[in-house]
Every structure is written in structure tokens, then in C-alpha cells.
CSV table of C-alpha atoms in Angstrom, one decimal:
chain,number,residue,atom,x,y,z
W,1,MET,CA,28.8,-33.6,13.1
W,2,THR,CA,26.8,-36.5,11.3
W,3,TRP,CA,23.9,-36.1,9.0
W,4,SER,CA,21.7,-37.6,11.6
W,5,GLU,CA,22.7,-34.9,14.0
W,6,MET,CA,22.4,-31.9,11.3
W,7,GLN,CA,18.8,-33.2,10.0
W,8,PRO,CA,17.0,-31.9,12.9
W,9,LEU,CA,18.6,-28.8,13.1
W,10,LEU,CA,18.4,-28.3,9.2
W,11,ASN,CA,14.5,-29.2,9.5
W,12,GLN,CA,13.8,-26.7,12.2
W,13,GLY,CA,15.8,-23.9,10.3
W,14,LEU,CA,13.9,-24.5,7.4
W,15,VAL,CA,10.6,-24.3,9.1
W,16,ASP,CA,11.6,-21.1,10.9
W,17,THR,CA,12.8,-19.6,7.5
W,18,VAL,CA,9.7,-20.4,5.8
W,19,TYR,CA,7.6,-19.2,8.6
W,20,MET,CA,9.7,-15.7,8.8
W,21,VAL,CA,9.7,-15.3,5.1
W,22,GLY,CA,6.0,-16.3,4.5
W,23,TRP,CA,4.7,-13.7,7.0
W,24,SER,CA,7.1,-10.9,6.1
W,25,THR,CA,6.1,-11.4,2.3
W,26,LEU,CA,2.3,-11.2,3.2
W,27,ILE,CA,2.8,-7.9,5.3
W,28,ALA,CA,5.2,-6.6,2.5
W,29,ALA,CA,2.6,-7.2,-0.1
W,30,LEU,CA,-0.3,-5.7,1.9
W,31,GLY,CA,1.8,-2.6,2.7
W,32,GLY,CA,3.8,-2.1,-0.5
W,33,LEU,CA,1.0,-2.7,-2.9
W,34,PRO,CA,-1.1,0.4,-1.9
W,35,LEU,CA,1.8,2.5,-1.4
W,36,GLY,CA,3.0,1.6,-5.2
W,37,VAL,CA,-0.3,2.4,-6.3
W,38,LEU,CA,-0.6,5.6,-4.3
W,39,LEU,CA,2.8,6.8,-5.8
W,40,VAL,CA,1.5,6.3,-9.4
W,41,LEU,CA,-2.0,8.2,-8.7
W,42,THR,CA,-0.5,11.2,-6.7
W,43,ASP,CA,2.3,11.6,-9.5
W,44,ARG,CA,1.9,14.2,-12.2
W,45,GLY,CA,-0.8,13.1,-14.8
W,46,GLY,CA,-2.2,10.8,-12.2
W,47,MET,CA,-5.8,10.8,-11.2
W,48,LEU,CA,-5.1,11.9,-7.6
W,49,ARG,CA,-2.5,14.2,-8.3
W,50,ASN,CA,-1.0,15.7,-5.3
W,51,THR,CA,2.7,16.7,-5.3
W,52,VAL,CA,3.1,17.0,-1.7
W,53,VAL,CA,1.8,13.3,-0.8
W,54,ASN,CA,3.6,12.0,-3.8
W,55,LYS,CA,6.8,13.7,-2.6
W,56,VAL,CA,6.4,12.6,1.3
W,57,VAL,CA,5.5,8.9,0.3
W,58,GLY,CA,8.3,8.9,-2.3
W,59,ALA,CA,10.9,10.1,0.3
W,60,ILE,CA,9.8,7.5,3.0
W,61,VAL,CA,10.1,4.8,0.4
W,62,ASN,CA,13.5,5.9,-0.7
W,63,VAL,CA,14.7,6.2,2.8
W,64,GLY,CA,13.4,2.5,3.6
W,65,ARG,CA,15.1,1.2,0.5
W,66,SER,CA,18.6,2.9,1.1
W,67,LEU,CA,19.1,1.5,4.7
W,68,PRO,CA,21.4,-1.6,4.6
W,69,PHE,CA,19.3,-4.4,6.0
W,70,ILE,CA,21.7,-5.0,8.9
W,71,ILE,CA,21.5,-1.6,10.1
W,72,LEU,CA,17.9,-1.5,9.7
W,73,LEU,CA,17.9,-4.7,12.1
W,74,VAL,CA,19.8,-3.5,14.7
W,75,ALA,CA,17.9,-0.1,14.8
W,76,LEU,CA,14.6,-1.6,14.9
W,77,ILE,CA,15.5,-3.8,18.1
W,78,PRO,CA,13.6,-1.5,20.4
W,79,PHE,CA,10.4,-1.1,18.4
W,80,THR,CA,10.5,-5.1,17.9
W,81,LYS,CA,10.8,-5.6,21.4
W,82,LEU,CA,8.0,-3.2,22.1
W,83,LEU,CA,5.8,-4.9,19.4
W,84,VAL,CA,6.3,-8.5,20.1
W,85,GLY,CA,8.1,-8.5,23.5
W,86,THR,CA,11.4,-9.8,22.3
W,87,PHE,CA,13.9,-9.3,19.6
W,88,ILE,CA,15.1,-12.6,19.5
W,89,GLY,CA,13.6,-15.5,17.5
W,90,PRO,CA,11.6,-16.0,14.2
W,91,THR,CA,8.5,-13.9,15.3
W,92,ALA,CA,10.8,-10.9,16.3
W,93,ALA,CA,12.7,-11.3,13.1
W,94,ILE,CA,9.4,-10.8,11.1
W,95,VAL,CA,9.2,-7.1,12.0
W,96,PRO,CA,12.5,-5.8,10.5
W,97,LEU,CA,12.0,-8.3,7.4
W,98,ALA,CA,8.6,-6.8,6.8
W,99,ILE,CA,9.6,-3.2,7.4
W,100,GLY,CA,12.5,-3.6,5.2
W,101,ALA,CA,10.5,-5.2,2.1
W,102,ILE,CA,7.8,-2.8,2.1
W,103,PRO,CA,9.3,-0.1,0.4
W,104,PHE,CA,11.2,-2.3,-2.0
W,105,PHE,CA,8.1,-4.0,-3.0
W,106,ALA,CA,6.4,-0.6,-3.2
W,107,ARG,CA,8.8,0.4,-6.0
W,108,LEU,CA,8.3,-2.8,-7.9
W,109,VAL,CA,4.5,-2.3,-7.7
W,110,GLU,CA,4.9,1.5,-9.0
W,111,THR,CA,7.2,0.2,-12.0
W,112,ALA,CA,4.8,-2.6,-12.8
W,113,ILE,CA,1.6,-0.1,-12.8
W,114,ARG,CA,3.5,2.5,-15.0
W,115,GLU,CA,4.1,-0.2,-17.7
W,116,VAL,CA,0.0,-0.4,-18.1
W,117,ASP,CA,-1.0,0.9,-21.4
W,118,HIS,CA,-2.2,4.5,-20.8
W,119,GLY,CA,-5.0,4.1,-23.7
W,120,LEU,CA,-6.8,1.5,-21.5
W,121,VAL,CA,-7.0,3.8,-18.4
W,122,GLU,CA,-8.1,6.7,-20.7
W,123,ALA,CA,-10.9,4.5,-22.2
W,124,VAL,CA,-12.1,3.6,-18.6
W,125,GLN,CA,-12.3,7.3,-17.8
W,126,SER,CA,-14.1,8.4,-21.0
W,127,MET,CA,-16.8,5.7,-20.0
W,128,GLY,CA,-17.2,7.5,-16.7
W,129,GLY,CA,-14.9,4.9,-14.5
W,130,GLY,CA,-13.7,6.6,-11.4
W,131,THR,CA,-10.2,5.9,-9.6
W,132,ARG,CA,-11.4,2.8,-7.7
W,133,THR,CA,-12.7,1.3,-10.9
W,134,THR,CA,-9.5,2.2,-12.9
W,135,VAL,CA,-7.3,0.6,-10.2
W,136,PHE,CA,-9.1,-2.6,-9.6
W,137,LYS,CA,-10.5,-3.1,-13.3
W,138,VAL,CA,-7.6,-2.0,-15.3
W,139,LEU,CA,-4.3,-1.2,-13.3
W,140,LEU,CA,-3.9,-4.1,-11.1
W,141,PRO,CA,-5.2,-6.6,-13.5
W,142,GLN,CA,-3.0,-5.5,-16.3
W,143,ALA,CA,0.0,-5.3,-14.2
W,144,LEU,CA,-0.5,-8.6,-12.6
W,145,PRO,CA,2.3,-10.6,-14.3
W,146,SER,CA,4.8,-8.0,-13.4
W,147,LEU,CA,3.4,-7.8,-10.0
W,148,VAL,CA,3.7,-11.5,-9.4
W,149,ALA,CA,7.4,-11.1,-10.7
W,150,GLY,CA,8.0,-8.5,-8.5
W,151,LEU,CA,6.8,-10.5,-5.4
W,152,THR,CA,8.9,-13.2,-6.5
W,153,THR,CA,12.0,-11.1,-6.4
W,154,THR,CA,10.8,-9.7,-2.8
W,155,VAL,CA,10.5,-13.2,-1.6
W,156,ILE,CA,14.3,-14.0,-2.7
W,157,VAL,CA,15.4,-10.7,-1.3
W,158,LEU,CA,13.8,-11.7,2.0
W,159,LEU,CA,15.4,-15.1,1.9
W,160,GLY,CA,18.7,-13.2,1.9
W,161,TYR,CA,17.6,-10.8,4.7
W,162,SER,CA,16.3,-13.9,7.0
W,163,ALA,CA,19.9,-15.5,6.7
W,164,MET,CA,21.2,-11.9,8.0
W,165,ALA,CA,18.6,-11.8,11.0
W,166,GLY,CA,20.6,-14.8,12.3
W,167,ALA,CA,23.3,-12.3,13.4
W,168,VAL,CA,21.0,-10.9,16.0
W,169,GLY,CA,19.3,-14.3,16.8
W,170,GLY,CA,16.8,-14.2,14.6
W,171,GLY,CA,16.6,-17.9,14.1
W,172,GLY,CA,16.3,-19.7,10.9
W,173,LEU,CA,19.0,-21.0,8.6
W,174,GLY,CA,21.1,-18.0,8.9
W,175,ASP,CA,21.2,-18.3,12.8
W,176,LEU,CA,22.0,-22.1,12.3
W,177,ALA,CA,24.8,-21.1,10.1
W,178,LEU,CA,26.3,-18.6,12.3
W,179,THR,CA,25.9,-20.7,15.4
W,180,TYR,CA,27.1,-23.9,14.4
W,181,GLY,CA,28.8,-23.3,10.8
W,182,TYR,CA,30.9,-20.3,11.9
W,183,GLN,CA,31.3,-20.0,15.6
W,184,ARG,CA,31.8,-24.0,16.2
W,185,PHE,CA,33.5,-24.7,12.7
W,186,GLU,CA,30.9,-27.1,11.7
W,187,THR,CA,31.7,-26.5,7.8
W,188,GLY,CA,29.5,-29.5,6.9
W,189,LEU,CA,26.6,-28.0,8.5
W,190,MET,CA,27.5,-24.4,7.0
W,191,LEU,CA,27.4,-26.1,3.5
W,192,ALA,CA,24.3,-27.8,4.0
W,193,THR,CA,22.5,-24.8,5.2
W,194,VAL,CA,23.9,-22.8,2.0
W,195,GLY,CA,22.7,-25.6,0.0
W,196,VAL,CA,19.2,-25.5,1.4
W,197,LEU,CA,19.1,-21.7,0.9
W,198,ILE,CA,20.1,-22.2,-2.9
W,199,VAL,CA,17.2,-24.9,-3.0
W,200,LEU,CA,14.8,-22.5,-1.6
W,201,VAL,CA,15.5,-19.6,-4.0
W,202,THR,CA,15.6,-21.9,-7.2
W,203,LEU,CA,12.1,-23.4,-6.2
W,204,VAL,CA,10.6,-19.6,-5.4
W,205,GLN,CA,12.1,-18.5,-8.7
W,206,LEU,CA,10.6,-21.6,-10.9
W,207,ILE,CA,7.3,-21.3,-9.1
W,208,GLY,CA,7.4,-17.3,-9.8
W,209,ASP,CA,8.4,-17.8,-13.4
W,210,LEU,CA,5.7,-20.5,-14.0
W,211,ALA,CA,3.2,-18.2,-12.3
W,212,VAL,CA,4.2,-15.1,-14.6
W,213,ARG,CA,3.9,-17.2,-17.7
W,214,LEU,CA,0.6,-18.5,-17.1
W,215,LEU,CA,-0.8,-15.1,-16.2
W,216,THR,CA,0.7,-13.4,-19.4
W,217,ARG,CA,-0.8,-16.3,-21.5
W,218,GLN,CA,-4.2,-15.7,-20.1
W,219,GLU,CA,-3.9,-12.0,-20.6
W,220,ARG,CA,-3.1,-12.8,-24.3
W,221,LYS,CA,-6.1,-15.0,-24.7
W,222,ALA,CA,-8.4,-12.4,-23.0
W,223,GLY,CA,-6.9,-9.8,-25.3
């Protein structure tokens, strides 16, 4: 297969991968952030201490993280078909990608928030600040660099997951590598697909690291 033949396939695969990963990252952030905050707030010593809620949420997150993605991908086929009308294609792949990433990101959020200086939390509480004020004025702003680092890690994991989604016709670079590179023995296309994925991961990591450095610098200036 010549480069002129490979290029449109790679372009479409790249577009599909960015589409899948972009939407699933957004959903993972919207779902994982409140779950991570809830795990901290309901834990022992938390402002909303509730052992039952903490254990239930923790168990759900642990189960979600322990399932291999390829198994989750297949297990969610009926739910995906019910939700979007099909289990094939980039849009369908967003469902298992997002569900798989939510518990992963939730644990990263929990870790980031636990790193916040407890003295700052106590200071806000002593001035009459409630849970909402503490979360939005102290915990999230102070944990922002770590949250961005966690989100960067999540995007990179999702890029790997999206490649696996190609095994069930999820589209994107993974589907391209499987359909052409493996089944049709197009080694050149396979190598090109791997190269594009490496470039994507590298770009995401560089952008994430830059954002973390900028946020950390601003935090130090403000402090």
C-alpha cells in the first residue's frame, strides 16, 4: 500500500480517535471529579463523613478499575446498543471508554485532593466556610495542578483504550491497525498507525506537563 493510499485512512482514523477520546475524556472528567471529591468528603475526618456512602462509592470505583477494558468493552455491548442504537463505530465506542475512565479518574482526583494542606481547610472552616466553600475555594484550586496531571494520564490511558476498541469495530486508529495492518498484512500501515499513536501520546504529555508547570508557578506566586 502506497503513502497516497494510506494517508486518507490515517487521517480518518486520527479524526475518529480524537473524537472518541475527546468526548470520553469530557464525560470521565464530569463523572470522575465529583466521585473523587465525594470519596474524600465522606471518608473518616471528612466534612460529610458517611461510612456507608464512602464504602459503596469506593466499591463501585474499585470494581470499575479492576475490570480489564476489553472485557468491559464486550460486556457493555447491549447497554451501548440501547444507548446509541449501535455498538459499532466511534460514537458507540465513547460509551465503554467513558465508563472505563470515570473510576480511573475518580481515584486520581481523590489522591490529588488528599494532598491539599489540611491547615488551609481548617482555616476556611474556622472562618465559617461550609462544605461548598471549602471544596470550590480551597480543595479544587489547590489541587488543580495535580488534577491536570491526572487528566493528562487519563487521556493517555484512553488513547490506549481507544486502540483496543478497534477489536469490536470501534473505529479509529485501532480499528485501522486491526483491519488493514493485521488482517490484511499491511505492515507499513500498521507501523504508520503506531507512529501516529506515539505522536499523539507525546503531544498530550507535553501539553499536560506544560499546563501543570504553569499552574504550579501561578500557585507559588499567589502563595
